[in-house]
Amino acid sequence: MSTVNPPATGGGTKGLVFWAILTTGLASFMAGLDNLVIITALPTIREKLGGSLADLEWTVNAYTLSFAVLMMFGAALGDRFGRRKVFCLGLLLFTGASAAAALAPGVGELIAARAVQGAGAAIVMPLSVTLLTVAVPPEKRGSALGIWGAINGLSIAAGPLVGGVIVEHLSWQWIFWLNVPLGLLLAPLSWRKLAESSIADSRLDAVGTILSGVGLFGIVLGLIKGHGDGWTSPMVLTGLVGGAAVMGLFVLWENRTDKPMVPMRLFRGRAFTGINLAGVLMSVGMFGAIFLMTQFFQLIQGYTAMQAGVRLLAWTAMPMVVAPIAGMVSDKIGGKPVVAVGLALMTAGMAYWALVMDPDVSYVKQLPALMICGAGMAMFYAPLMNLTMGSVADHEQGIASGVTAATREVGAALGVALLASIFSANGGFASPQNFVDGLVPAMWVGAAAVGLGTLFMLIVPGRSAQDSTQSAPVAKSSPATADDKSAPAPAR
């Protein structure tokens, strides 16, 4: 049963809604920004702290992997012990880890701090939506969540640019120092202005969290180490085979436990399975490509970190223009065709990039690929929440959107590891041509991943089939999810 307590300070309904949007929006912006803000700083970090390509991968993957693995657990912690309380603790954890990252004397310490940052973000992000929903009257909830979504989308678009500006005009450490005053301000403000809520009979799936974390870590470790150590080396085989085996145990456990972190019954639906497979493959291509392209812009074409961030805006900021249009179109014709076309555009953009790639290729020649990929990404994200909601029964919508968000973070970690491994197997940093020799096959693999995601999206039923599925009676439901009327976790 879900219970809600009034916030510590009042100010009327309008005042409560304002503070709820402000605190949860800024918190999610901060957590979302750190997903990509480090991308344009990677060459500088490599120069200052040393480390290999694998180390650079882990500065990204340590964040996305802990974010993905712990997101559902973070939401469950809030349900069990109080969402406002756990949200504030998550903010403080994220803030402390940001300070530790800024003070890191070496790349190993930076990776560890990034992992803890991801854990804080995994608490902040899902609970920000739940707390916002509790604070906003039902008739204003759509507008409030729309504002929250726009703020969250802005964080993704601004990440590479903000990182580039900071690196060029301050130092790479300020990427993380900027989180500290904001986090220290938001934690007490959230405590005073947000209402507390919880689910009385909520239980934590600690075993599922551990199994998924160990399994995914092993797979990503194997992908990162594969080229350097050899695909048949003991560490690589242990990571890949052992990680896959542990993920199998995770699936078995989730099917047995009464309170699963990821209810496997959701994947029995063709729509939900297709949406999540498409989302994972889209993240594999997108994050892997951005990871390599930022280094191409700086190391090979000689742009500064800020100049690289500005040039990436043609990709990352495109959703701010296209997403509203894509959302309106999806309301009229359904989300499936919009998402499928978006994925097809991303596939075409990445394939075009691979075809024109050369050490001296002009930015004008690359611009169509950036804009096509950005437009495709916008068309993918805009209808995604409605598609996810329509693929499950009403009482499962919260957990379904949380699972979808987590699977895309898993795809991001796998994408960086996979495409960087393809890059290392075919090229490297020895010369501009050597870099391109590795980049081109990696881009083709990224395009193939997104293209496969397009095919999976085509198996998703159309609007009428989803409506009938959603309205069908449900034989069994979990009391925690059925009673809790909070909003779904964010779809990122």
XYZ file of C-alpha atoms in Angstrom:
492
model
C 0.000 0.000 0.000
C 1.345 3.428 -0.946
C 1.308 6.166 1.679
C 1.992 9.867 1.163
C 2.909 12.460 3.784
C 2.660 16.227 3.231
C 5.858 18.168 2.605
C 7.511 20.036 5.414
C 6.654 23.429 3.980
C 3.640 24.558 2.084
C 2.776 27.356 -0.269
C -0.349 26.122 -1.964
C -0.752 23.685 -4.801
C 1.013 25.921 -7.338
C 3.943 26.384 -4.980
C 4.279 22.656 -4.353
C 4.169 21.871 -8.073
C 6.794 24.533 -8.807
C 9.209 23.206 -6.179
C 8.606 19.614 -7.213
C 9.391 20.376 -10.874
C 12.419 22.468 -9.921
C 14.024 19.982 -7.522
C 13.331 16.786 -9.445
C 14.119 18.424 -12.789
C 17.491 19.767 -11.663
C 18.371 16.470 -9.992
C 17.590 14.455 -13.140
C 19.429 17.035 -15.277
C 22.530 16.592 -13.156
C 22.368 12.794 -13.337
C 21.594 12.769 -17.073
C 24.324 15.277 -17.896
C 27.030 13.045 -16.441
C 26.116 10.287 -18.886
C 27.772 12.160 -21.785
C 29.524 15.159 -20.210
C 32.779 13.209 -19.906
C 32.815 12.216 -23.591
C 34.548 15.348 -24.937
C 36.981 15.324 -21.996
C 38.323 11.814 -22.714
C 41.387 12.868 -24.749
C 42.343 15.394 -22.058
C 41.856 12.839 -19.270
C 43.990 10.362 -21.218
C 46.735 12.983 -21.513
C 46.593 14.093 -17.857
C 45.985 10.782 -16.056
C 47.332 8.327 -18.600
C 45.627 5.040 -19.294
C 44.671 2.948 -22.295
C 41.604 2.945 -24.513
C 40.147 0.311 -22.165
C 40.578 2.717 -19.236
C 38.722 5.419 -21.170
C 35.928 2.952 -21.857
C 35.583 2.249 -18.149
C 35.290 5.949 -17.277
C 32.085 5.856 -19.355
C 30.951 2.299 -18.658
C 31.483 2.388 -14.903
C 28.776 5.055 -14.778
C 26.309 3.567 -17.268
C 26.708 0.016 -15.962
C 26.107 0.824 -12.289
C 23.308 3.162 -13.387
C 21.630 0.358 -15.349
C 22.109 -2.418 -12.800
C 21.009 -0.415 -9.765
C 18.147 1.658 -11.226
C 15.399 -0.815 -10.326
C 17.005 -1.456 -6.934
C 17.174 2.308 -6.293
C 13.463 2.658 -7.021
C 12.728 -0.289 -4.710
C 14.787 1.289 -1.917
C 12.602 4.383 -2.143
C 9.420 2.319 -2.123
C 10.596 0.456 0.975
C 12.229 3.156 3.116
C 10.627 6.373 1.840
C 11.163 7.983 -1.542
C 12.048 11.477 -0.345
C 14.530 10.132 2.206
C 16.258 7.801 -0.253
C 16.175 10.466 -3.000
C 18.063 12.893 -0.765
C 20.577 10.186 0.186
C 21.043 9.437 -3.528
C 21.748 13.117 -4.187
C 24.372 13.179 -1.438
C 25.953 9.960 -2.740
C 26.128 11.421 -6.260
C 27.577 14.666 -4.912
C 30.249 12.943 -2.817
C 31.238 10.719 -5.741
C 31.499 13.786 -7.989
C 33.970 15.359 -5.558
C 35.928 12.106 -5.447
C 36.076 12.034 -9.267
C 37.379 15.600 -9.362
C 40.094 14.733 -6.821
C 41.053 11.422 -8.490
C 44.871 11.174 -8.736
C 44.728 8.424 -11.358
C 42.451 6.796 -13.874
C 41.686 3.859 -11.549
C 40.375 6.157 -8.841
C 38.354 8.072 -11.442
C 36.706 4.849 -12.652
C 35.794 3.880 -9.082
C 34.281 7.309 -8.416
C 32.301 7.113 -11.653
C 30.832 3.768 -10.561
C 29.635 5.338 -7.299
C 28.270 8.301 -9.252
C 26.233 5.877 -11.341
C 24.838 4.308 -8.172
C 23.703 7.737 -6.978
C 22.137 8.484 -10.361
C 20.333 5.114 -10.253
C 18.593 6.293 -7.086
C 17.930 9.879 -8.176
C 16.551 9.298 -11.676
C 13.627 6.885 -11.059
C 12.622 8.482 -7.763
C 12.566 11.966 -9.297
C 9.609 10.924 -11.489
C 7.796 9.193 -8.627
C 8.193 12.164 -6.297
C 7.079 14.584 -8.998
C 3.944 12.549 -9.646
C 3.047 12.439 -5.957
C 3.352 16.239 -5.740
C 1.324 17.087 -8.846
C -2.488 16.810 -9.120
C -3.612 14.258 -11.737
C -5.006 16.935 -14.056
C -1.584 18.649 -14.233
C 0.563 15.517 -14.283
C 0.987 15.340 -18.060
C 2.315 18.891 -18.275
C 4.641 18.389 -15.308
C 6.083 15.178 -16.735
C 6.466 16.909 -20.097
C 8.574 19.642 -18.494
C 10.597 16.990 -16.660
C 11.166 15.137 -19.942
C 12.301 18.311 -21.711
C 14.800 19.047 -18.931
C 16.093 15.491 -19.081
C 16.407 15.655 -22.876
C 18.324 18.919 -22.572
C 20.864 17.198 -20.314
C 21.635 14.647 -23.042
C 21.976 17.347 -25.693
C 24.115 19.600 -23.495
C 26.475 16.894 -22.197
C 29.199 16.931 -24.869
C 29.055 20.735 -25.249
C 29.184 21.458 -21.510
C 32.089 19.040 -21.131
C 33.951 20.689 -24.012
C 33.456 24.237 -22.690
C 34.610 23.251 -19.197
C 37.693 21.398 -20.433
C 38.733 24.276 -22.687
C 38.140 27.180 -20.311
C 38.647 25.589 -16.868
C 39.929 22.027 -16.413
C 38.459 18.549 -16.752
C 37.996 18.304 -12.964
C 35.336 21.031 -13.095
C 33.066 18.626 -14.985
C 32.581 17.004 -11.580
C 33.104 19.969 -9.244
C 30.041 21.705 -10.729
C 27.842 18.931 -9.329
C 28.954 19.570 -5.754
C 27.271 22.942 -4.953
C 24.167 21.929 -6.908
C 23.872 18.625 -5.066
C 24.444 20.247 -1.664
C 21.691 22.745 -2.472
C 19.183 20.243 -3.849
C 19.386 17.692 -1.019
C 18.066 19.946 1.805
C 15.703 21.738 -0.580
C 14.175 18.409 -1.645
C 13.833 17.356 1.996
C 11.829 20.498 2.781
C 9.739 20.829 -0.368
C 8.853 17.273 -1.420
C 6.250 14.955 0.096
C 7.306 11.600 1.538
C 5.743 8.432 0.144
C 6.384 4.702 0.356
C 4.859 1.241 -0.202
C 4.236 -0.576 3.061
C 4.811 -4.150 1.857
C 7.653 -3.421 -0.579
C 10.567 -5.877 -0.606
C 14.052 -5.634 -2.078
C 15.436 -8.094 -4.608
C 19.052 -8.040 -3.401
C 19.873 -11.406 -4.982
C 18.618 -10.270 -8.396
C 20.615 -7.041 -8.126
C 23.836 -8.898 -7.307
C 23.369 -11.496 -10.056
C 22.606 -8.913 -12.754
C 25.519 -6.736 -11.648
C 28.053 -9.578 -11.657
C 26.786 -10.980 -14.962
C 26.810 -7.686 -16.855
C 30.191 -6.715 -15.396
C 31.682 -9.990 -16.623
C 30.329 -9.553 -20.161
C 31.499 -5.937 -20.451
C 34.909 -6.847 -18.979
C 35.316 -9.615 -21.569
C 34.411 -7.274 -24.440
C 36.848 -4.594 -23.271
C 39.736 -6.989 -22.641
C 39.121 -9.207 -25.680
C 41.368 -7.512 -28.214
C 44.271 -6.710 -25.916
C 44.418 -10.012 -24.023
C 43.098 -12.294 -26.761
C 39.594 -13.710 -27.049
C 40.713 -17.086 -25.696
C 42.606 -15.714 -22.686
C 41.415 -16.963 -19.267
C 40.175 -13.532 -18.123
C 38.221 -12.870 -21.306
C 36.645 -16.325 -21.436
C 35.805 -16.156 -17.740
C 34.180 -12.755 -18.220
C 32.135 -13.655 -21.295
C 31.155 -17.227 -20.443
C 30.867 -16.660 -16.714
C 28.933 -13.427 -17.199
C 26.478 -15.114 -19.567
C 26.041 -17.996 -17.110
C 25.353 -15.624 -14.220
C 22.810 -13.738 -16.349
C 21.125 -17.103 -16.932
C 20.960 -17.591 -13.166
C 19.514 -14.086 -12.891
C 16.672 -15.026 -15.257
C 15.991 -18.241 -13.308
C 15.952 -16.329 -10.016
C 13.635 -13.622 -11.329
C 11.199 -16.333 -12.447
C 11.228 -17.930 -8.976
C 11.135 -15.021 -6.535
C 7.832 -13.466 -5.423
C 9.162 -9.889 -5.697
C 11.408 -9.815 -8.787
C 13.450 -6.772 -9.714
C 12.643 -7.492 -13.378
C 9.393 -9.469 -13.799
C 10.181 -11.883 -16.624
C 6.481 -12.240 -17.433
C 6.690 -8.836 -19.145
C 8.906 -10.319 -21.859
C 6.209 -12.821 -22.812
C 4.547 -9.948 -24.650
C 5.767 -9.465 -28.210
C 5.406 -5.681 -27.962
C 7.416 -5.252 -24.764
C 10.154 -7.605 -25.968
C 10.432 -5.853 -29.344
C 10.595 -2.394 -27.756
C 13.366 -3.419 -25.363
C 15.447 -5.250 -27.961
C 15.199 -2.221 -30.241
C 16.180 0.077 -27.362
C 19.237 -1.970 -26.412
C 20.481 -2.114 -30.008
C 19.868 1.602 -30.553
C 21.981 2.405 -27.467
C 24.728 0.035 -28.645
C 25.072 1.955 -31.898
C 24.527 5.483 -30.575
C 26.764 5.466 -27.501
C 29.501 3.470 -29.193
C 29.574 5.869 -32.141
C 29.611 9.036 -30.003
C 32.412 7.574 -27.843
C 34.638 7.141 -30.918
C 33.557 10.243 -32.863
C 34.450 12.680 -30.089
C 37.985 11.317 -30.146
C 38.078 11.489 -33.959
C 37.110 15.167 -33.872
C 39.812 16.034 -31.330
C 42.707 13.639 -31.935
C 42.509 13.335 -35.724
C 40.844 16.522 -36.950
C 42.425 18.806 -34.347
C 39.301 20.392 -32.851
C 39.342 21.555 -29.265
C 37.046 19.921 -26.725
C 34.569 22.802 -27.005
C 34.670 22.764 -30.815
C 33.998 19.021 -30.795
C 31.051 19.535 -28.441
C 29.598 22.243 -30.689
C 29.887 20.002 -33.736
C 28.161 17.124 -31.962
C 25.165 19.385 -31.284
C 23.999 18.638 -34.813
C 23.319 15.133 -33.428
C 22.570 15.556 -29.742
C 20.443 18.733 -29.961
C 18.339 17.590 -32.924
C 15.756 15.914 -30.610
C 14.825 19.336 -29.200
C 13.590 20.312 -32.684
C 12.275 17.015 -34.026
C 10.848 15.380 -30.877
C 7.754 17.632 -30.520
C 6.837 17.031 -34.177
C 7.472 13.291 -33.847
C 5.277 13.224 -30.742
C 2.370 14.879 -32.558
C 2.717 12.538 -35.531
C 2.774 9.490 -33.239
C -0.502 10.661 -31.642
C -2.138 10.462 -35.069
C -0.609 7.341 -36.626
C 0.771 5.472 -33.611
C 4.262 5.212 -32.169
C 5.463 2.086 -33.968
C 5.978 3.597 -37.456
C 7.619 6.718 -36.002
C 10.113 4.693 -33.944
C 10.814 2.306 -36.825
C 11.527 5.187 -39.224
C 13.717 6.818 -36.579
C 15.817 3.684 -36.199
C 16.082 3.347 -39.972
C 17.315 6.951 -40.200
C 19.962 6.305 -37.555
C 21.080 3.217 -39.485
C 21.367 5.237 -42.702
C 23.219 8.079 -40.970
C 25.835 5.793 -39.433
C 26.278 3.886 -42.709
C 26.790 7.187 -44.567
C 29.376 8.191 -41.954
C 31.277 4.939 -42.515
C 31.250 5.515 -46.284
C 32.626 9.074 -46.193
C 35.043 8.610 -43.299
C 38.576 9.782 -44.017
C 41.220 11.544 -41.856
C 40.646 14.779 -43.800
C 36.868 14.556 -44.294
C 35.251 17.978 -43.886
C 32.675 18.739 -41.232
C 30.225 19.800 -43.968
C 30.487 16.327 -45.470
C 29.843 14.754 -42.054
C 26.932 17.063 -41.237
C 24.231 14.994 -43.001
C 25.173 11.944 -40.904
C 25.005 13.960 -37.673
C 21.620 15.492 -38.498
C 20.089 12.253 -39.792
C 21.229 10.376 -36.665
C 19.903 13.173 -34.450
C 16.525 13.228 -36.176
C 16.313 9.445 -35.938
C 17.156 9.522 -32.237
C 14.386 12.085 -31.658
C 11.852 9.930 -33.513
C 12.904 6.957 -31.389
C 12.568 8.681 -28.004
C 9.465 10.831 -28.578
C 6.796 8.046 -28.665
C 8.756 5.575 -26.555
C 6.955 6.147 -23.254
C 3.530 5.702 -24.830
C 4.688 2.575 -26.655
C 6.047 1.089 -23.451
C 2.892 1.953 -21.515
C 0.720 0.447 -24.237
C 2.659 -2.828 -24.255
C 1.683 -3.855 -20.698
C -1.320 -3.808 -18.379
C -2.055 -0.630 -16.418
C -0.742 -1.892 -13.074
C 2.599 -2.921 -14.670
C 3.393 0.398 -16.327
C 5.734 1.708 -13.641
C 7.945 -1.371 -13.532
C 7.832 -1.705 -17.346
C 9.173 1.783 -18.005
C 11.870 1.266 -15.375
C 12.983 -1.965 -17.054
C 13.036 -0.239 -20.448
C 15.197 2.591 -19.093
C 17.608 0.124 -17.480
C 17.972 -2.011 -20.609
C 18.959 1.044 -22.650
C 21.682 1.877 -20.114
C 22.928 -1.711 -20.472
C 22.989 -1.164 -24.237
C 25.071 1.989 -23.761
C 27.703 0.116 -21.738
C 27.783 -2.772 -24.206
C 27.976 -0.369 -27.159
C 31.028 1.483 -25.892
C 32.751 -1.829 -25.092
C 31.819 -3.525 -28.385
C 32.582 -0.695 -30.818
C 35.827 0.172 -29.028
C 36.829 -3.490 -29.282
C 36.098 -3.474 -33.041
C 38.120 -0.254 -33.319
C 41.098 -1.748 -31.464
C 41.043 -4.932 -33.540
C 41.303 -3.004 -36.818
C 43.168 0.198 -35.968
C 44.432 2.393 -33.161
C 46.118 5.704 -32.329
C 49.355 5.206 -34.276
C 48.366 7.584 -37.111
C 45.278 9.336 -38.492
C 44.821 6.629 -41.099
C 45.285 3.917 -38.456
C 42.508 5.564 -36.414
C 40.146 5.645 -39.394
C 41.008 2.024 -40.229
C 39.545 1.097 -36.845
C 36.712 3.620 -36.868
C 35.099 2.569 -40.161
C 34.375 -1.093 -39.252
C 33.211 0.025 -35.803
C 30.712 2.402 -37.430
C 29.478 -0.388 -39.698
C 28.909 -2.615 -36.656
C 27.039 0.243 -34.964
C 24.884 0.734 -38.069
C 24.189 -3.009 -38.193
C 23.120 -2.997 -34.524
C 20.647 -0.152 -35.066
C 19.444 -1.784 -38.296
C 18.727 -4.985 -36.381
C 16.852 -2.859 -33.849
C 14.695 -1.588 -36.707
C 13.738 -5.160 -37.578
C 12.863 -5.953 -33.967
C 10.690 -2.833 -33.853
C 8.687 -4.203 -36.775
C 7.512 -7.163 -34.654
C 5.810 -4.766 -32.213
C 2.012 -4.864 -32.704
C 0.284 -1.774 -34.012
C -1.843 0.597 -31.977
C -5.099 -1.412 -32.093
C -3.394 -4.641 -31.003
C -1.705 -2.891 -28.098
C -4.931 -1.296 -26.962
C -6.637 -4.682 -26.802
C -3.674 -6.161 -24.926
C -3.677 -3.357 -22.411
C -7.389 -3.672 -21.718
C -7.321 -7.450 -21.332
C -7.859 -8.827 -17.797
C -4.778 -9.731 -15.798
C -4.685 -12.946 -13.829
C -2.106 -12.000 -11.258
C -0.604 -8.765 -10.012
C 1.913 -7.734 -7.419
C 0.368 -5.812 -4.523
C 3.249 -3.361 -4.506
C 2.813 -2.361 -8.116
C -0.953 -2.593 -8.156
C -1.474 -0.324 -5.188
C 1.183 2.206 -6.046
C -0.199 4.836 -8.400
C 3.104 6.610 -8.913
C 4.406 7.542 -12.315
C 6.668 5.241 -14.241
C 10.421 5.474 -13.995
C 11.977 7.638 -16.677
C 12.559 6.418 -20.200
C 15.963 7.776 -21.164
